[in-house]
PDB file of C-alpha atoms (C1' of nucleotides) in Angstrom:
ATOM      1  CA  MET A 276      28.335  61.882 139.221  1.00  0.00           C
ATOM      2  CA  LYS A 277      27.753  64.867 141.367  1.00  0.00           C
ATOM      3  CA  ILE A 278      29.927  65.617 144.445  1.00  0.00           C
ATOM      4  CA  ILE A 279      29.331  68.404 146.924  1.00  0.00           C
ATOM      5  CA  THR A 280      31.464  69.644 149.798  1.00  0.00           C
ATOM      6  CA  TRP A 281      30.092  71.766 152.610  1.00  0.00           C
ATOM      7  CA  ASN A 282      31.316  73.013 155.946  1.00  0.00           C
ATOM      8  CA  ILE A 283      28.091  72.521 157.873  1.00  0.00           C
ATOM      9  CA  ASN A 284      29.185  73.968 161.320  1.00  0.00           C
ATOM     10  CA  SER A 285      27.241  71.409 163.380  1.00  0.00           C
ATOM     11  CA  VAL A 286      25.498  68.625 161.471  1.00  0.00           C
ATOM     12  CA  ARG A 287      22.981  68.094 164.319  1.00  0.00           C
ATOM     13  CA  LEU A 288      21.807  71.743 164.415  1.00  0.00           C
ATOM     14  CA  ARG A 289      21.671  72.010 160.669  1.00  0.00           C
ATOM     15  CA  LEU A 290      20.398  68.534 159.833  1.00  0.00           C
ATOM     16  CA  PRO A 291      17.241  70.076 158.187  1.00  0.00           C
ATOM     17  CA  LEU A 292      19.601  72.091 155.851  1.00  0.00           C
ATOM     18  CA  VAL A 293      21.617  68.906 154.938  1.00  0.00           C
ATOM     19  CA  LEU A 294      18.287  67.095 154.134  1.00  0.00           C
ATOM     20  CA  ARG A 295      17.127  70.109 152.020  1.00  0.00           C
ATOM     21  CA  LEU A 296      20.436  70.128 150.077  1.00  0.00           C
ATOM     22  CA  LEU A 297      20.205  66.319 149.470  1.00  0.00           C
ATOM     23  CA  ALA A 298      16.615  66.630 148.294  1.00  0.00           C
ATOM     24  CA  GLU A 299      17.216  69.616 146.002  1.00  0.00           C
ATOM     25  CA  GLN A 300      20.642  68.622 144.568  1.00  0.00           C
ATOM     26  CA  ALA A 301      20.613  64.844 144.856  1.00  0.00           C
ATOM     27  CA  PRO A 302      24.401  64.561 144.937  1.00  0.00           C
ATOM     28  CA  ASP A 303      25.979  61.110 144.636  1.00  0.00           C
ATOM     29  CA  VAL A 304      28.392  62.054 147.407  1.00  0.00           C
ATOM     30  CA  LEU A 305      28.241  64.831 150.096  1.00  0.00           C
ATOM     31  CA  CYS A 306      31.328  65.584 152.036  1.00  0.00           C
ATOM     32  CA  LEU A 307      30.822  67.508 155.298  1.00  0.00           C
ATOM     33  CA  GLN A 308      33.237  69.331 157.545  1.00  0.00           C
ATOM     34  CA  GLU A 309      32.891  70.676 161.114  1.00  0.00           C
ATOM     35  CA  THR A 310      30.113  68.207 161.929  1.00  0.00           C
ATOM     36  CA  LYS A 311      31.003  68.861 165.658  1.00  0.00           C
ATOM     37  CA  CYS A 312      29.377  65.535 166.372  1.00  0.00           C
ATOM     38  CA  PRO A 313      30.709  62.445 168.270  1.00  0.00           C
ATOM     39  CA  ASP A 314      30.167  59.249 166.228  1.00  0.00           C
ATOM     40  CA  ASP A 315      27.581  57.813 168.687  1.00  0.00           C
ATOM     41  CA  LYS A 316      25.457  60.881 168.286  1.00  0.00           C
ATOM     42  CA  PHE A 317      25.431  61.051 164.447  1.00  0.00           C
ATOM     43  CA  PRO A 318      22.022  61.414 162.842  1.00  0.00           C
ATOM     44  CA  HIS A 319      22.208  58.186 160.841  1.00  0.00           C
ATOM     45  CA  GLU A 320      18.511  57.528 160.650  1.00  0.00           C
ATOM     46  CA  GLU A 321      17.375  60.616 158.863  1.00  0.00           C
ATOM     47  CA  LEU A 322      20.203  60.320 156.330  1.00  0.00           C
ATOM     48  CA  GLU A 323      19.526  56.609 155.761  1.00  0.00           C
ATOM     49  CA  ASN A 324      15.816  57.583 155.090  1.00  0.00           C
ATOM     50  CA  ALA A 325      16.951  60.245 152.664  1.00  0.00           C
ATOM     51  CA  GLY A 326      18.624  57.498 150.538  1.00  0.00           C
ATOM     52  CA  TYR A 327      22.212  57.979 151.703  1.00  0.00           C
ATOM     53  CA  HIS A 328      22.786  54.381 152.698  1.00  0.00           C
ATOM     54  CA  HIS A 329      26.585  54.606 152.733  1.00  0.00           C
ATOM     55  CA  ARG A 330      28.141  56.815 155.359  1.00  0.00           C
ATOM     56  CA  ALA A 331      31.624  57.301 156.596  1.00  0.00           C
ATOM     57  CA  ILE A 332      31.880  59.431 159.678  1.00  0.00           C
ATOM     58  CA  ARG A 333      34.660  60.540 161.951  1.00  0.00           C
ATOM     59  CA  GLY A 334      33.738  63.019 164.672  1.00  0.00           C
ATOM     60  CA  GLU A 335      34.759  64.320 168.031  1.00  0.00           C
ATOM     61  CA  LYS A 336      33.093  66.337 170.790  1.00  0.00           C
ATOM     62  CA  GLY A 337      32.825  70.075 170.102  1.00  0.00           C
ATOM     63  CA  TYR A 338      35.318  70.610 167.382  1.00  0.00           C
ATOM     64  CA  ASN A 339      36.184  69.584 163.771  1.00  0.00           C
ATOM     65  CA  GLY A 340      34.560  66.301 162.507  1.00  0.00           C
ATOM     66  CA  MET A 341      34.059  64.769 159.066  1.00  0.00           C
ATOM     67  CA  ALA A 342      31.435  62.827 157.157  1.00  0.00           C
ATOM     68  CA  ILE A 343      31.058  61.378 153.700  1.00  0.00           C
ATOM     69  CA  LEU A 344      27.431  60.524 152.725  1.00  0.00           C
ATOM     70  CA  SER A 345      26.918  58.502 149.631  1.00  0.00           C
ATOM     71  CA  LYS A 346      24.328  56.760 147.456  1.00  0.00           C
ATOM     72  CA  GLN A 347      26.803  54.382 146.190  1.00  0.00           C
ATOM     73  CA  PRO A 348      29.036  52.077 148.301  1.00  0.00           C
ATOM     74  CA  LEU A 349      32.063  53.477 150.061  1.00  0.00           C
ATOM     75  CA  HIS A 350      35.113  51.158 150.296  1.00  0.00           C
ATOM     76  CA  ASP A 351      38.195  51.234 152.367  1.00  0.00           C
ATOM     77  CA  ILE A 352      37.156  54.018 154.669  1.00  0.00           C
ATOM     78  CA  ARG A 353      40.284  55.433 156.297  1.00  0.00           C
ATOM     79  CA  HIS A 354      41.988  58.459 157.579  1.00  0.00           C
ATOM     80  CA  LEU A 355      45.436  59.840 158.245  1.00  0.00           C
ATOM     81  CA  ASN A 356      46.557  61.825 161.337  1.00  0.00           C
ATOM     82  CA  TRP A 357      48.188  65.177 160.508  1.00  0.00           C
ATOM     83  CA  VAL A 358      50.865  67.108 162.313  1.00  0.00           C
ATOM     84  CA  GLY A 359      51.003  64.334 164.971  1.00  0.00           C
ATOM     85  CA  ARG A 360      47.439  64.879 166.153  1.00  0.00           C
ATOM     86  CA  GLU A 361      44.355  62.761 166.176  1.00  0.00           C
ATOM     87  CA  ASP A 362      41.858  65.668 165.565  1.00  0.00           C
ATOM     88  CA  CYS A 363      39.249  64.837 162.974  1.00  0.00           C
ATOM     89  CA  ARG A 364      40.444  66.764 159.914  1.00  0.00           C
ATOM     90  CA  HIS A 365      40.540  64.055 157.289  1.00  0.00           C
ATOM     91  CA  LEU A 366      38.421  61.218 156.033  1.00  0.00           C
ATOM     92  CA  ALA A 367      38.801  59.156 152.949  1.00  0.00           C
ATOM     93  CA  ALA A 368      36.866  56.484 150.955  1.00  0.00           C
ATOM     94  CA  THR A 369      36.933  54.748 147.582  1.00  0.00           C
ATOM     95  CA  LEU A 370      34.125  54.417 145.169  1.00  0.00           C
ATOM     96  CA  ASP A 371      33.166  51.261 143.124  1.00  0.00           C
ATOM     97  CA  ASP A 372      35.019  52.697 140.057  1.00  0.00           C
ATOM     98  CA  GLY A 373      38.147  53.074 142.052  1.00  0.00           C
ATOM     99  CA  THR A 374      37.934  56.937 142.534  1.00  0.00           C
ATOM    100  CA  HIS A 375      39.427  57.967 145.828  1.00  0.00           C
ATOM    101  CA  ILE A 376      37.636  60.696 147.824  1.00  0.00           C
ATOM    102  CA  HIS A 377      39.670  62.674 150.307  1.00  0.00           C
ATOM    103  CA  ASN A 378      37.728  65.097 152.552  1.00  0.00           C
ATOM    104  CA  PHE A 379      39.818  67.689 154.441  1.00  0.00           C
ATOM    105  CA  TYR A 380      39.379  70.306 157.053  1.00  0.00           C
ATOM    106  CA  ILE A 381      42.483  72.360 157.231  1.00  0.00           C
ATOM    107  CA  PRO A 382      43.088  74.417 160.450  1.00  0.00           C
ATOM    108  CA  ALA A 383      41.744  77.919 160.196  1.00  0.00           C
ATOM    109  CA  GLY A 384      44.944  79.335 161.714  1.00  0.00           C
ATOM    110  CA  GLY A 385      43.762  81.906 164.309  1.00  0.00           C
ATOM    111  CA  ASP A 386      44.169  85.606 163.932  1.00  0.00           C
ATOM    112  CA  VAL A 387      47.910  86.554 164.023  1.00  0.00           C
ATOM    113  CA  ALA A 388      49.765  85.664 160.785  1.00  0.00           C
ATOM    114  CA  ASP A 389      53.048  84.773 162.512  1.00  0.00           C
ATOM    115  CA  PRO A 390      53.899  81.127 163.306  1.00  0.00           C
ATOM    116  CA  GLU A 391      56.393  82.265 166.048  1.00  0.00           C
ATOM    117  CA  VAL A 392      53.667  83.748 168.189  1.00  0.00           C
ATOM    118  CA  ASN A 393      50.566  81.918 166.895  1.00  0.00           C
ATOM    119  CA  ASP A 394      50.566  78.178 167.389  1.00  0.00           C
ATOM    120  CA  LYS A 395      47.431  77.739 165.449  1.00  0.00           C
ATOM    121  CA  PHE A 396      49.041  79.380 162.405  1.00  0.00           C
ATOM    122  CA  ALA A 397      52.114  77.200 162.864  1.00  0.00           C
ATOM    123  CA  HIS A 398      49.779  74.194 162.929  1.00  0.00           C
ATOM    124  CA  LYS A 399      48.162  75.402 159.677  1.00  0.00           C
ATOM    125  CA  LEU A 400      51.540  75.770 157.857  1.00  0.00           C
ATOM    126  CA  ASP A 401      52.731  72.392 159.177  1.00  0.00           C
ATOM    127  CA  PHE A 402      49.501  70.770 157.927  1.00  0.00           C
ATOM    128  CA  LEU A 403      50.230  72.307 154.430  1.00  0.00           C
ATOM    129  CA  ASP A 404      53.739  70.886 154.438  1.00  0.00           C
ATOM    130  CA  GLU A 405      52.440  67.417 155.187  1.00  0.00           C
ATOM    131  CA  LEU A 406      49.721  67.750 152.606  1.00  0.00           C
ATOM    132  CA  LYS A 407      52.412  68.599 149.979  1.00  0.00           C
ATOM    133  CA  ALA A 408      54.555  65.589 150.905  1.00  0.00           C
ATOM    134  CA  TRP A 409      51.551  63.287 150.838  1.00  0.00           C
ATOM    135  CA  SER A 410      50.322  64.627 147.526  1.00  0.00           C
ATOM    136  CA  VAL A 411      53.502  63.595 145.683  1.00  0.00           C
ATOM    137  CA  ASP A 412      52.155  60.036 145.827  1.00  0.00           C
ATOM    138  CA  GLN A 413      48.636  60.910 144.496  1.00  0.00           C
ATOM    139  CA  THR A 414      49.480  62.107 141.041  1.00  0.00           C
ATOM    140  CA  ASP A 415      48.841  58.857 139.155  1.00  0.00           C
ATOM    141  CA  THR A 416      45.649  57.798 141.025  1.00  0.00           C
ATOM    142  CA  PRO A 417      42.134  58.880 140.190  1.00  0.00           C
ATOM    143  CA  SER A 418      41.484  61.051 143.186  1.00  0.00           C
ATOM    144  CA  ILE A 419      39.195  63.860 144.278  1.00  0.00           C
ATOM    145  CA  LEU A 420      40.261  66.119 147.062  1.00  0.00           C
ATOM    146  CA  VAL A 421      37.532  68.237 148.597  1.00  0.00           C
ATOM    147  CA  GLY A 422      36.999  70.366 151.707  1.00  0.00           C
ATOM    148  CA  ASP A 423      37.351  73.475 153.752  1.00  0.00           C
ATOM    149  CA  LEU A 424      40.958  74.326 153.045  1.00  0.00           C
ATOM    150  CA  ASN A 425      40.640  77.615 154.807  1.00  0.00           C
ATOM    151  CA  ILE A 426      42.623  79.351 152.129  1.00  0.00           C
ATOM    152  CA  ALA A 427      41.449  81.552 149.325  1.00  0.00           C
ATOM    153  CA  PRO A 428      44.336  81.235 146.802  1.00  0.00           C
ATOM    154  CA  ARG A 429      43.532  83.639 144.029  1.00  0.00           C
ATOM    155  CA  HIS A 430      43.127  87.442 143.881  1.00  0.00           C
ATOM    156  CA  ASP A 431      39.561  86.852 142.692  1.00  0.00           C
ATOM    157  CA  ASP A 432      38.902  84.357 145.495  1.00  0.00           C
ATOM    158  CA  VAL A 433      38.518  87.256 147.975  1.00  0.00           C
ATOM    159  CA  TRP A 434      36.539  90.531 148.049  1.00  0.00           C
ATOM    160  CA  HIS A 435      39.616  92.691 148.183  1.00  0.00           C
ATOM    161  CA  HIS A 436      43.062  91.090 147.551  1.00  0.00           C
ATOM    162  CA  LYS A 437      45.178  93.927 148.888  1.00  0.00           C
ATOM    163  CA  GLN A 438      43.187  94.462 152.053  1.00  0.00           C
ATOM    164  CA  LEU A 439      43.463  90.744 152.880  1.00  0.00           C
ATOM    165  CA  LEU A 440      47.128  90.188 152.273  1.00  0.00           C
ATOM    166  CA  LYS A 441      47.817  90.106 156.071  1.00  0.00           C
ATOM    167  CA  ILE A 442      44.617  88.368 157.024  1.00  0.00           C
ATOM    168  CA  ILE A 443      44.845  84.675 157.649  1.00  0.00           C
ATOM    169  CA  SER A 444      43.412  82.639 154.708  1.00  0.00           C
ATOM    170  CA  HIS A 445      44.871  84.963 152.141  1.00  0.00           C
ATOM    171  CA  THR A 446      48.519  85.616 153.234  1.00  0.00           C
ATOM    172  CA  PRO A 447      51.231  84.852 150.688  1.00  0.00           C
ATOM    173  CA  VAL A 448      52.750  82.071 152.820  1.00  0.00           C
ATOM    174  CA  GLU A 449      49.414  80.329 152.724  1.00  0.00           C
ATOM    175  CA  THR A 450      48.431  80.922 149.065  1.00  0.00           C
ATOM    176  CA  GLU A 451      51.935  79.980 147.941  1.00  0.00           C
ATOM    177  CA  GLY A 452      51.871  76.903 150.209  1.00  0.00           C
ATOM    178  CA  LEU A 453      48.522  75.835 148.801  1.00  0.00           C
ATOM    179  CA  GLU A 454      49.926  76.308 145.292  1.00  0.00           C
ATOM    180  CA  ALA A 455      52.915  74.068 146.245  1.00  0.00           C
ATOM    181  CA  VAL A 456      50.460  71.345 147.337  1.00  0.00           C
ATOM    182  CA  MET A 457      48.665  71.541 143.953  1.00  0.00           C
ATOM    183  CA  VAL A 458      51.963  71.325 141.987  1.00  0.00           C
ATOM    184  CA  ALA A 459      53.284  68.440 144.099  1.00  0.00           C
ATOM    185  CA  GLY A 460      50.145  66.456 143.622  1.00  0.00           C
ATOM    186  CA  GLY A 461      49.310  67.577 140.032  1.00  0.00           C
ATOM    187  CA  TRP A 462      46.016  68.690 141.561  1.00  0.00           C
ATOM    188  CA  GLN A 463      43.617  70.521 139.212  1.00  0.00           C
ATOM    189  CA  ASP A 464      41.177  72.975 140.641  1.00  0.00           C
ATOM    190  CA  ALA A 465      37.966  71.565 139.238  1.00  0.00           C
ATOM    191  CA  VAL A 466      35.922  74.682 140.146  1.00  0.00           C
ATOM    192  CA  ARG A 467      38.232  77.208 138.441  1.00  0.00           C
ATOM    193  CA  GLN A 468      38.541  74.873 135.460  1.00  0.00           C
ATOM    194  CA  MET A 469      34.854  75.440 134.929  1.00  0.00           C
ATOM    195  CA  ILE A 470      34.641  79.112 136.183  1.00  0.00           C
ATOM    196  CA  PRO A 471      38.041  80.430 135.212  1.00  0.00           C
ATOM    197  CA  GLU A 472      37.198  84.104 135.481  1.00  0.00           C
ATOM    198  CA  GLY A 473      35.599  86.490 138.087  1.00  0.00           C
ATOM    199  CA  GLN A 474      35.051  86.847 141.816  1.00  0.00           C
ATOM    200  CA  LEU A 475      33.943  83.629 143.482  1.00  0.00           C
ATOM    201  CA  TYR A 476      33.404  82.919 147.148  1.00  0.00           C
ATOM    202  CA  SER A 477      32.074  80.077 149.334  1.00  0.00           C
ATOM    203  CA  TRP A 478      32.261  81.735 152.729  1.00  0.00           C
ATOM    204  CA  TRP A 479      30.797  84.911 154.270  1.00  0.00           C
ATOM    205  CA  SER A 480      31.399  85.873 157.907  1.00  0.00           C
ATOM    206  CA  TYR A 481      28.510  85.697 160.395  1.00  0.00           C
ATOM    207  CA  ARG A 482      29.650  89.083 161.594  1.00  0.00           C
ATOM    208  CA  ALA A 483      28.576  91.063 158.601  1.00  0.00           C
ATOM    209  CA  LYS A 484      25.297  92.974 159.067  1.00  0.00           C
ATOM    210  CA  ASP A 485      24.150  91.946 155.541  1.00  0.00           C
ATOM    211  CA  TRP A 486      26.345  89.269 154.128  1.00  0.00           C
ATOM    212  CA  ASP A 487      24.632  89.399 150.734  1.00  0.00           C
ATOM    213  CA  ALA A 488      24.742  93.106 150.231  1.00  0.00           C
ATOM    214  CA  ALA A 489      28.226  93.628 151.640  1.00  0.00           C
ATOM    215  CA  ASP A 490      29.486  90.451 149.807  1.00  0.00           C
ATOM    216  CA  LYS A 491      32.861  90.388 151.538  1.00  0.00           C
ATOM    217  CA  GLY A 492      33.325  86.700 150.816  1.00  0.00           C
ATOM    218  CA  ARG A 493      36.228  84.316 150.396  1.00  0.00           C
ATOM    219  CA  ARG A 494      36.642  81.079 148.438  1.00  0.00           C
ATOM    220  CA  LEU A 495      37.745  78.673 151.237  1.00  0.00           C
ATOM    221  CA  ASP A 496      36.135  75.470 149.999  1.00  0.00           C
ATOM    222  CA  HIS A 497      37.548  73.603 147.149  1.00  0.00           C
ATOM    223  CA  ILE A 498      37.223  70.561 144.945  1.00  0.00           C
ATOM    224  CA  TRP A 499      40.393  69.332 143.261  1.00  0.00           C
ATOM    225  CA  VAL A 500      40.991  66.342 140.977  1.00  0.00           C
ATOM    226  CA  THR A 501      44.229  64.519 139.873  1.00  0.00           C
ATOM    227  CA  SER A 502      45.359  64.669 136.262  1.00  0.00           C
ATOM    228  CA  PRO A 503      44.038  61.201 135.331  1.00  0.00           C
ATOM    229  CA  ILE A 504      40.413  62.305 135.884  1.00  0.00           C
ATOM    230  CA  LYS A 505      40.612  66.085 135.031  1.00  0.00           C
ATOM    231  CA  THR A 506      38.887  65.731 131.706  1.00  0.00           C
ATOM    232  CA  ARG A 507      35.902  64.208 133.406  1.00  0.00           C
ATOM    233  CA  VAL A 508      34.960  67.529 135.098  1.00  0.00           C
ATOM    234  CA  LYS A 509      31.718  68.866 133.380  1.00  0.00           C
ATOM    235  CA  ALA A 510      30.327  71.538 135.627  1.00  0.00           C
ATOM    236  CA  ALA A 511      30.897  73.454 138.872  1.00  0.00           C
ATOM    237  CA  THR A 512      28.774  75.667 141.052  1.00  0.00           C
ATOM    238  CA  VAL A 513      28.776  77.434 144.411  1.00  0.00           C
ATOM    239  CA  LEU A 514      25.306  77.231 145.889  1.00  0.00           C
ATOM    240  CA  ARG A 515      25.368  80.745 147.172  1.00  0.00           C
ATOM    241  CA  GLN A 516      21.706  80.812 148.088  1.00  0.00           C
ATOM    242  CA  ALA A 517      22.304  78.170 150.801  1.00  0.00           C
ATOM    243  CA  ARG A 518      24.127  80.910 152.715  1.00  0.00           C
ATOM    244  CA  GLY A 519      20.711  82.713 152.878  1.00  0.00           C
ATOM    245  CA  TRP A 520      18.783  79.689 154.192  1.00  0.00           C
ATOM    246  CA  GLU A 521      17.259  79.663 157.707  1.00  0.00           C
ATOM    247  CA  GLN A 522      20.001  79.564 160.415  1.00  0.00           C
ATOM    248  CA  PRO A 523      22.629  78.936 157.832  1.00  0.00           C
ATOM    249  CA  SER A 524      26.211  77.715 157.927  1.00  0.00           C
ATOM    250  CA  ASP A 525      28.708  80.493 157.170  1.00  0.00           C
ATOM    251  CA  HIS A 526      29.955  78.353 154.184  1.00  0.00           C
ATOM    252  CA  ALA A 527      27.951  77.551 151.103  1.00  0.00           C
ATOM    253  CA  PRO A 528      28.030  74.150 149.331  1.00  0.00           C
ATOM    254  CA  VAL A 529      30.511  73.765 146.483  1.00  0.00           C
ATOM    255  CA  ILE A 530      29.324  71.393 143.661  1.00  0.00           C
ATOM    256  CA  VAL A 531      31.160  69.578 140.897  1.00  0.00           C
ATOM    257  CA  GLU A 532      29.670  67.307 138.298  1.00  0.00           C
ATOM    258  CA  MET A 533      31.819  64.800 136.527  1.00  0.00           C
TER     259      MET A 533
ATOM    260  C1'  DA B 297      41.950 100.434 165.210  1.00  0.00           C
ATOM    261  C1'  DT B 298      38.069  98.009 166.617  1.00  0.00           C
ATOM    262  C1'  DG B 299      34.259  94.861 167.110  1.00  0.00           C
ATOM    263  C1'  DG B 300      31.186  92.523 165.007  1.00  0.00           C
ATOM    264  C1'  DT B 301      28.231  86.565 165.185  1.00  0.00           C
ATOM    265  C1'  DA B 302      27.777  81.607 165.896  1.00  0.00           C
ATOM    266  C1'  DG B 303      28.200  76.711 168.023  1.00  0.00           C
ATOM    267  C1'  DG B 304      29.358  73.633 171.626  1.00  0.00           C
ATOM    268  C1'  DT B 305      30.196  73.097 176.102  1.00  0.00           C
ATOM    269  C1'  DC B 306      30.831  74.096 181.296  1.00  0.00           C
ATOM    270  C1'  DT B 307      32.904  79.176 181.421  1.00  0.00           C
ATOM    271  C1'  DC B 308      35.653  79.969 177.449  1.00  0.00           C
ATOM    272  C1'  DC B 309      37.402  77.881 173.112  1.00  0.00           C
ATOM    273  C1'  DT B 310      37.260  77.923 168.144  1.00  0.00           C
ATOM    274  C1'  DA B 311      35.904  79.758 163.919  1.00  0.00           C
TER     275       DA B 311
END
DNA sequence: ATGGTAGGTCTCCTA
């Protein structure tokens, strides 16, 4: 089984890229974030024709938005509200074999790394606290957590550790917070399980003149599994070339095979 | 220290 997570940054604008990914990679399950698409405008027909007959969607106008596209049935489609909000940052479903899939879009957190003056950063830290508390109950279930977590936890998940210590996505309070979530849930980083060494990124800013040459990336997108299924992880890849496709997302797809 | 790009929507917000 192959699962892919991708922050698509508008599923309608980039539908051709989604179809290309599905054709080239043929994942069993594709989890999208930032669809920016209300449910009544979701491009069902094209995805149905691509063979993804099972779709869970949860969108809103303009911001956020989640989707799970699958070749196999999706059961018990559900979501939780986080930090007392109803924004579309979580969507979950269960596969035939009982594996739970949780698709997340953690708040980016704004620019100033101080929760006292930056409400968006406070929101992000509150989200992490709730994720930690929720994770305690996931340890014994066969679960996969994927998504744009907007945190690059390791030194080699960013292009320059020291230069990014005060930059949101790599501040100690975030990286330690994410580590606490992993410990609480017994989550295993499936990508680093397969690629334990070296620089690895899944996001490159639109603002760079030449993202590929500069290569100032961060690993913001993740695929985790709980302990009961960690030995099933067989391969992991970041599809870096998708960042170079025509009119790309600023995120590359992250792929795990189990 | 600064400004750089992109998408959606209604003039600016979020990333």
